[in-house]
Every structure is written in C-alpha cells, then in structure tokens.
C-alpha cells in the first residue's frame, strides 16, 4: 500500500473499530429491548456508565487487534489485503444499514412525525429538538426526498464501484445532520450515531483521495486570460462587494434600542382607560407591541399568542435624538403616519403619547 506506516496502522484501527461497532449495533438491534430494560432498571446514571464502558471496551479491543494485525503483517504469508477488504466491506454494509434505516424512518413517518401537543406550543417555548422536528416535519414531501437520497446513497455503498458516488451523496447530508444534532441539542445517542456514520463516510472518501485530488485541484484545459495584475483585484472585489451589499443594508437600518416585546400595561384611548379584557372586543385594544429589527412593528390584542390575522402592522423610524417614533401603518383602506412621543424610558419601561387615526392614545409599556 502507498501509505506511511502511521496512516496504515490508523487504517487498521479504524476498520477494526467499525467491525466492533457494527457487531455492537447488531446486538443492540436483536436484544435492544432487553438491554434497555436491563439498563433502565438501574437508573439513567447506570445506563450511561454501562454504555461508556461498552464504548471503552470496543476501543480497547480495536487497539489490541490493530496491534496484533500490525505485528502479523510484518511476516510473510500473512494476507493483510483480504482483511482490509473484509473490514471495509463490513464498514460499507454497516453504514448502508444505518443510513437506509434513517431514510425509511422518514418515509414511514417514524421520524419527523406529527405531534399534536407541539402544534399548540408557542414557537418560542419549543426546545431545539421539538423546533427541529417541527421544521423538518412541516413538509412530508421534503422528508421523503431526503429519505430517498439516504436510501439511494446507502444502496450505492453496497457495491464497490458505486461506493464513491454514494459517499459523495451521503456525506453532505450527514455533515448537516451532525451540525444540527450538535447545535440544536438533539439526543446524545443520535448525535454519537451521526458522528460514527460521518466518520465512516469520511474514511471511505479518503481511501479514494488519489483519485479525487486531480479532479478537485487540476487546472482546467481552457486557455487562461492574460490578466495577471487584475485577477487578484477582481477576486478581492467579488468578496468585498458581497460584504458591502449586506453591510450597507445593515448600516442603513441600525438596530433600535427599543427592539423587543413590550407589554401594554395601561392603554388610555380618548381619556378612557381600556379594560384588561377588552382585547376580546376589538383588534384595536392592544395588549402587546412587537418592535423588530429592520423597522418592523406590530400591535397585537391577544395577550396569550400572536394573532397575525388580527394584528396591526407597520414600519417605524426611530429618531434617537428627539426620542420620537414615526410609524406608518398599513392595515386597511388607508395608510396613516403616526408620530409617537416617548417619555420615561429607562430600558425596561416607557410611555407613549400618540394619535392613531382619530384616537388619542396614551400607553404605558413594560419590556418582557
């Protein structure tokens, strides 16, 4: 093999590790219910400790057999090639099984399934797991396409000639899953499983690195343009203009100090105090003001959930020096520009004096 002794030894270790992981996974599938009941009877801590010791044991056995293999390979008559072929075959079949199982789970709706309790939970109250599952489960067509890609890539792993193509299809999907599992607080078991699958796919990809490298980095055959001095400038301009186009938008609409969710603690319309339960009698009896970045603002009457069909929407311009709001409402047959005078602002509370259409309003707001 055209590898250094260190990389060659690492390849043996990784292949042995995958063999033992595959055996362990098969045991968990065949006797998973029994093992789960056994572990859970001791409590979560015992289960975690048992699982940890199993992983440590797998790694130790992998190291032991890798060293044994490395020593034996120095002697004549020891066929390392057939062992590499066998272990890589185990790896490919193991990965194909794992990935295709996730693919079928999406199609058969055991993953990204509908949860009715989640439908009635405000988005801001969802944890990372529920938020992710709610997002991906919103479109069954998307889940099916993703599942078919996983199944198709897994089938390609079963054949040596199509292993590279299957790896190239599955690796971007798995890298995305790893990032989602890591940053959206998905279950630890799912995260570890995604790491194992992704590591295996990366290994299969690196086995073909001598074939891939010329494709990725070989220069194209078309004649080069003679712009030796201009090329670096043009490359810098492409990235610089992309940054400037977004920066200009951000600079034009700077974040407001008032951005946030504000509860209307007191609303006085034309000198009369609006009762706390009046929100049910009209959409103009607001309970909350939502001031968003980008100049968006919304007034909502419902004190429990945001109702887009009843809310008043507008755009605002905050004049920092004068402590004034200019709000342009766009909800109805006519547009109205409302000027808001802000007083008693301390970061957590403020008072508004304004006139909306024909109503004179005084609002006391508390930031939540």
Coordinates of C-alpha atoms in Angstrom, one line a residue:
X1 CA 0.0 0.0 0.0
X2 CA 1.2 3.5 -0.8
X3 CA 0.8 4.8 2.7
X4 CA 3.0 5.7 5.6
X5 CA 3.3 3.2 8.4
X6 CA 1.4 5.5 10.8
X7 CA -1.5 6.1 8.4
X8 CA -1.6 2.4 7.6
X9 CA -1.8 1.5 11.3
X10 CA -4.6 4.0 11.8
X11 CA -6.5 2.5 8.8
X12 CA -6.3 -0.9 10.5
X13 CA -7.5 0.6 13.8
X14 CA -10.4 2.4 12.3
X15 CA -11.5 -0.7 10.3
X16 CA -11.4 -2.9 13.4
X17 CA -13.3 -0.3 15.4
X18 CA -16.0 -0.2 12.8
X19 CA -16.2 -4.0 12.9
X20 CA -16.8 -4.0 16.6
X21 CA -19.2 -1.0 16.4
X22 CA -21.2 -2.9 13.7
X23 CA -21.3 -6.0 16.0
X24 CA -22.4 -4.0 18.9
X25 CA -25.1 -2.3 16.9
X26 CA -26.4 -5.6 15.6
X27 CA -26.6 -6.9 19.2
X28 CA -28.5 -3.7 20.2
X29 CA -31.0 -4.3 17.4
X30 CA -31.5 -8.0 18.2
X31 CA -31.7 -7.6 22.0
X32 CA -32.2 -3.9 22.3
X33 CA -35.4 -4.1 24.3
X34 CA -33.9 -6.5 26.8
X35 CA -30.7 -4.4 27.2
X36 CA -32.7 -1.2 27.5
X37 CA -34.9 -2.6 30.3
X38 CA -31.8 -4.0 32.0
X39 CA -30.0 -0.7 31.9
X40 CA -33.1 1.4 32.8
X41 CA -33.8 -0.7 35.8
X42 CA -30.6 0.6 37.4
X43 CA -31.4 4.3 36.5
X44 CA -30.1 6.7 34.0
X45 CA -26.7 7.0 35.6
X46 CA -26.0 3.3 35.5
X47 CA -27.2 3.2 31.9
X48 CA -24.8 6.0 30.9
X49 CA -21.9 4.3 32.8
X50 CA -22.6 0.9 31.2
X51 CA -22.8 2.5 27.7
X52 CA -19.5 4.3 28.4
X53 CA -17.7 1.1 29.4
X54 CA -19.0 -0.6 26.3
X55 CA -17.5 2.1 24.1
X56 CA -14.2 2.0 26.0
X57 CA -14.2 -1.8 25.7
X58 CA -14.8 -1.5 21.9
X59 CA -11.9 0.9 21.6
X60 CA -9.6 -1.3 23.6
X61 CA -10.4 -4.4 21.6
X62 CA -9.8 -2.4 18.4
X63 CA -6.4 -1.2 19.6
X64 CA -5.4 -4.8 20.7
X65 CA -6.4 -6.4 17.4
X66 CA -4.8 -3.5 15.4
X67 CA -1.5 -4.1 17.1
X68 CA -1.8 -7.8 16.6
X69 CA -2.6 -7.3 12.9
X70 CA 0.3 -4.8 12.5
X71 CA 2.8 -7.3 14.0
X72 CA 1.5 -10.2 11.9
X73 CA 1.6 -8.2 8.7
X74 CA 5.4 -8.0 9.0
X75 CA 5.6 -11.7 8.5
X76 CA 5.5 -13.4 5.1
X77 CA 2.3 -15.3 4.2
X78 CA 0.0 -13.0 6.3
X79 CA -2.6 -11.7 3.9
X80 CA -3.5 -8.1 5.1
X81 CA -5.2 -7.3 1.9
X82 CA -8.1 -9.8 2.5
X83 CA -8.6 -8.4 6.0
X84 CA -8.8 -4.9 4.7
X85 CA -11.3 -6.0 2.1
X86 CA -13.4 -7.8 4.7
X87 CA -13.4 -4.9 7.2
X88 CA -14.1 -2.3 4.6
X89 CA -17.0 -4.4 3.4
X90 CA -18.3 -4.6 7.0
X91 CA -18.0 -0.8 7.2
X92 CA -19.8 -0.2 3.9
X93 CA -22.7 -2.6 4.8
X94 CA -22.9 -1.2 8.3
X95 CA -23.1 2.4 7.0
X96 CA -25.7 1.3 4.4
X97 CA -27.9 -0.3 7.0
X98 CA -27.7 2.7 9.4
X99 CA -28.3 5.4 6.8
X100 CA -31.1 3.5 5.0
X101 CA -32.8 2.9 8.3
X102 CA -33.0 6.6 8.9
X103 CA -34.2 7.0 5.3
X104 CA -37.1 4.6 5.8
X105 CA -37.9 6.2 9.1
X106 CA -38.6 9.5 7.3
X107 CA -40.7 7.8 4.6
X108 CA -42.7 5.8 7.2
X109 CA -43.1 8.8 9.4
X110 CA -41.4 7.4 12.5
X111 CA -39.0 10.4 12.2
X112 CA -40.4 13.9 11.8
X113 CA -43.8 12.6 12.8
X114 CA -46.7 14.8 13.7
X115 CA -47.1 15.8 17.4
X116 CA -50.4 17.5 18.2
X117 CA -49.2 18.9 21.5
X118 CA -46.4 20.6 19.7
X119 CA -48.9 22.3 17.4
X120 CA -50.3 24.2 20.3
X121 CA -47.0 25.1 21.9
X122 CA -45.7 28.7 21.1
X123 CA -42.6 28.5 18.9
X124 CA -40.6 30.5 21.5
X125 CA -41.3 27.8 24.0
X126 CA -40.0 24.8 21.9
X127 CA -36.7 23.3 22.7
X128 CA -34.1 22.6 20.0
X129 CA -35.3 19.0 19.4
X130 CA -39.0 20.0 19.0
X131 CA -38.2 23.0 16.9
X132 CA -36.1 20.9 14.5
X133 CA -38.6 18.1 14.2
X134 CA -41.4 20.6 13.7
X135 CA -39.5 22.4 10.9
X136 CA -38.5 19.2 9.1
X137 CA -41.9 17.6 9.7
X138 CA -43.7 20.5 8.1
X139 CA -43.3 19.1 4.6
X140 CA -43.7 15.4 4.1
X141 CA -42.5 15.7 0.5
X142 CA -39.2 17.1 1.8
X143 CA -38.8 14.3 4.3
X144 CA -39.5 11.7 1.5
X145 CA -36.9 13.3 -0.8
X146 CA -34.3 13.3 2.0
X147 CA -35.2 9.7 2.9
X148 CA -34.8 8.6 -0.8
X149 CA -31.4 10.3 -1.0
X150 CA -30.3 8.4 2.1
X151 CA -31.7 5.1 0.8
X152 CA -30.2 5.6 -2.7
X153 CA -26.8 6.6 -1.2
X154 CA -26.9 3.6 1.1
X155 CA -27.6 1.2 -1.8
X156 CA -24.6 2.6 -3.7
X157 CA -22.4 1.8 -0.6
X158 CA -23.3 -1.9 -1.1
X159 CA -21.4 -2.0 -4.4
X160 CA -17.7 -1.3 -4.6
X161 CA -18.0 0.5 -8.0
X162 CA -20.5 3.0 -6.7
X163 CA -19.2 3.4 -3.2
X164 CA -17.5 6.8 -4.0
X165 CA -20.7 8.1 -5.6
X166 CA -22.8 7.0 -2.6
X167 CA -20.3 8.6 -0.2
X168 CA -20.4 11.9 -2.1
X169 CA -24.2 11.9 -1.9
X170 CA -24.4 11.0 1.8
X171 CA -21.5 13.0 3.3
X172 CA -23.1 16.5 2.9
X173 CA -26.3 15.1 4.3
X174 CA -24.6 13.6 7.3
X175 CA -22.4 16.7 7.9
X176 CA -25.6 18.8 8.1
X177 CA -27.2 16.3 10.5
X178 CA -24.1 16.3 12.7
X179 CA -24.3 20.1 13.0
X180 CA -28.0 20.0 13.7
X181 CA -27.5 17.4 16.4
X182 CA -24.7 19.4 18.0
X183 CA -26.2 22.9 18.0
X184 CA -29.9 22.1 18.5
X185 CA -29.5 19.8 21.5
X186 CA -30.7 16.6 19.8
X187 CA -30.4 13.4 21.8
X188 CA -26.9 12.3 22.7
X189 CA -27.4 8.9 21.2
X190 CA -28.4 10.4 17.8
X191 CA -25.5 12.8 17.9
X192 CA -23.0 10.0 18.6
X193 CA -24.5 7.8 15.8
X194 CA -24.3 10.7 13.3
X195 CA -20.6 11.1 14.3
X196 CA -19.9 7.4 13.7
X197 CA -21.6 7.4 10.3
X198 CA -19.9 10.6 9.2
X199 CA -16.5 9.4 10.3
X200 CA -17.0 6.2 8.3
X201 CA -18.1 8.1 5.2
X202 CA -15.1 10.4 5.5
X203 CA -12.8 7.4 5.8
X204 CA -14.3 5.8 2.6
X205 CA -13.8 9.1 0.9
X206 CA -10.2 9.5 1.9
X207 CA -9.5 6.0 0.6
X208 CA -10.1 7.4 -2.9
X209 CA -8.2 10.6 -2.3
X210 CA -5.6 9.8 -5.0
X211 CA -8.5 9.6 -7.5
X212 CA -10.3 12.7 -6.1
X213 CA -7.4 15.1 -5.8
X214 CA -6.8 15.6 -9.6
X215 CA -10.5 16.2 -10.2
X216 CA -10.7 18.9 -7.4
X217 CA -7.4 20.7 -8.0
X218 CA -6.4 20.0 -11.6
X219 CA -6.4 23.1 -13.7
X220 CA -9.0 23.4 -16.5
X221 CA -7.9 23.0 -20.1
X222 CA -9.4 26.2 -21.4
X223 CA -6.8 28.9 -22.3
X224 CA -6.1 31.3 -19.4
X225 CA -6.8 35.0 -19.6
X226 CA -3.8 37.3 -19.6
X227 CA -4.9 39.4 -16.6
X228 CA -2.2 38.7 -14.1
X229 CA -2.4 42.1 -12.3
X230 CA -6.2 42.4 -12.5
X231 CA -7.0 38.9 -11.3
X232 CA -6.2 39.4 -7.6
X233 CA -8.1 42.7 -7.6
X234 CA -11.1 41.1 -9.2
X235 CA -11.1 38.2 -6.7
X236 CA -11.0 40.7 -3.8
X237 CA -13.8 42.8 -5.4
X238 CA -16.1 39.8 -5.7
X239 CA -16.0 39.0 -2.0
X240 CA -15.7 42.7 -0.9
X241 CA -18.8 43.7 -2.9
X242 CA -20.7 40.8 -1.4
X243 CA -19.9 42.0 2.1
X244 CA -20.6 45.7 1.3
X245 CA -24.0 44.9 -0.2
X246 CA -25.1 43.4 3.1
X247 CA -23.2 45.9 5.3
X248 CA -24.9 48.8 3.5
X249 CA -28.3 47.4 4.3
X250 CA -27.4 46.8 8.0
X251 CA -25.9 50.3 8.3
X252 CA -29.0 51.9 6.7
X253 CA -31.3 50.2 9.2
X254 CA -29.4 50.1 12.5
X255 CA -30.8 48.1 15.4
X256 CA -33.1 50.1 17.7
X257 CA -32.6 50.4 21.4
X258 CA -36.4 49.8 21.7
X259 CA -36.3 46.4 19.9
X260 CA -38.2 43.7 21.8
X261 CA -41.6 42.5 23.1
X262 CA -43.4 45.2 25.1
X263 CA -46.5 44.6 27.2
X264 CA -49.0 47.4 27.3
X265 CA -49.6 47.7 31.0
X266 CA -52.0 50.6 30.5
X267 CA -53.9 51.9 27.4
X268 CA -55.9 55.1 27.6
X269 CA -58.0 55.9 24.5
X270 CA -59.5 59.4 24.2
X271 CA -59.2 59.8 28.0
X272 CA -60.8 56.5 28.9
X273 CA -58.9 53.5 30.3
X274 CA -59.3 50.4 28.2
X275 CA -60.0 47.3 30.4
X276 CA -57.8 44.3 30.5
X277 CA -60.4 42.1 28.9
X278 CA -61.4 44.5 26.2
X279 CA -58.9 42.7 23.8
X280 CA -61.7 40.3 23.0
X281 CA -63.9 43.0 21.7
X282 CA -61.7 44.5 19.1
X283 CA -58.3 44.2 17.5
X284 CA -57.5 47.8 18.3
X285 CA -57.5 47.1 22.0
X286 CA -53.8 46.1 22.0
X287 CA -52.0 44.2 24.7
X288 CA -48.6 43.8 23.2
X289 CA -46.2 45.8 20.9
X290 CA -43.6 43.9 19.0
X291 CA -40.7 46.1 17.8
X292 CA -38.5 44.2 15.4
X293 CA -35.1 44.9 13.8
X294 CA -35.3 46.2 10.3
X295 CA -38.0 48.8 11.0
X296 CA -40.9 46.4 11.5
X297 CA -43.6 46.8 14.2
X298 CA -46.8 45.0 15.1
X299 CA -49.6 45.6 17.6
X300 CA -51.5 42.6 18.9
X301 CA -54.6 42.4 21.0
X302 CA -54.3 38.8 22.1
X303 CA -52.3 38.7 25.4
X304 CA -51.6 34.9 25.0
X305 CA -50.5 34.3 21.4
X306 CA -49.6 36.5 18.4
X307 CA -52.5 36.5 16.0
X308 CA -51.3 37.7 12.6
X309 CA -54.8 38.0 11.2
X310 CA -55.8 40.5 13.9
X311 CA -52.6 42.3 14.4
X312 CA -51.8 45.8 13.2
X313 CA -48.6 46.0 11.2
X314 CA -46.4 48.9 10.2
X315 CA -42.9 50.3 9.6
X316 CA -41.2 52.6 12.1
X317 CA -38.4 55.1 12.1
X318 CA -36.9 55.9 15.5
X319 CA -35.4 59.3 15.9
X320 CA -32.9 58.7 18.7
X321 CA -32.0 62.4 19.4
X322 CA -35.6 63.5 19.7
X323 CA -36.9 60.3 21.2
X324 CA -39.7 60.0 18.7
X325 CA -41.2 57.2 16.7
X326 CA -42.7 57.7 13.2
X327 CA -44.9 54.7 12.4
X328 CA -46.5 54.1 9.1
X329 CA -49.5 51.8 9.5
X330 CA -50.6 49.7 6.5
X331 CA -53.7 47.8 7.7
X332 CA -56.9 48.8 6.0
X333 CA -58.1 51.0 3.2
X334 CA -55.8 53.9 4.1
X335 CA -52.3 54.5 5.3
X336 CA -51.6 56.6 8.3
X337 CA -48.3 58.1 9.6
X338 CA -48.3 58.2 13.3
X339 CA -45.9 60.2 15.4
X340 CA -45.1 58.8 18.8
X341 CA -43.6 60.9 21.6
X342 CA -41.6 58.7 24.0
X343 CA -41.1 59.6 27.7
X344 CA -40.0 58.0 31.0
X345 CA -37.8 55.5 29.1
X346 CA -35.3 53.5 31.2
X347 CA -34.7 50.4 29.1
X348 CA -37.5 48.4 30.8
X349 CA -40.4 50.8 30.8
X350 CA -41.6 53.7 28.7
X351 CA -44.7 55.8 28.0
X352 CA -46.1 56.7 24.6
X353 CA -48.2 59.7 23.6
X354 CA -49.6 59.5 20.1
X355 CA -52.6 59.8 17.8
X356 CA -53.7 56.9 15.6
X357 CA -56.3 57.9 13.0
X358 CA -58.9 59.7 15.1
X359 CA -58.0 58.3 18.5
X360 CA -55.7 60.0 21.0
X361 CA -53.7 57.3 22.9
X362 CA -51.5 57.1 26.0
X363 CA -49.6 53.8 26.5
X364 CA -47.5 52.6 29.4
X365 CA -45.3 49.8 28.2
X366 CA -43.1 47.2 30.1
X367 CA -40.5 45.2 28.3
X368 CA -40.6 41.4 28.7

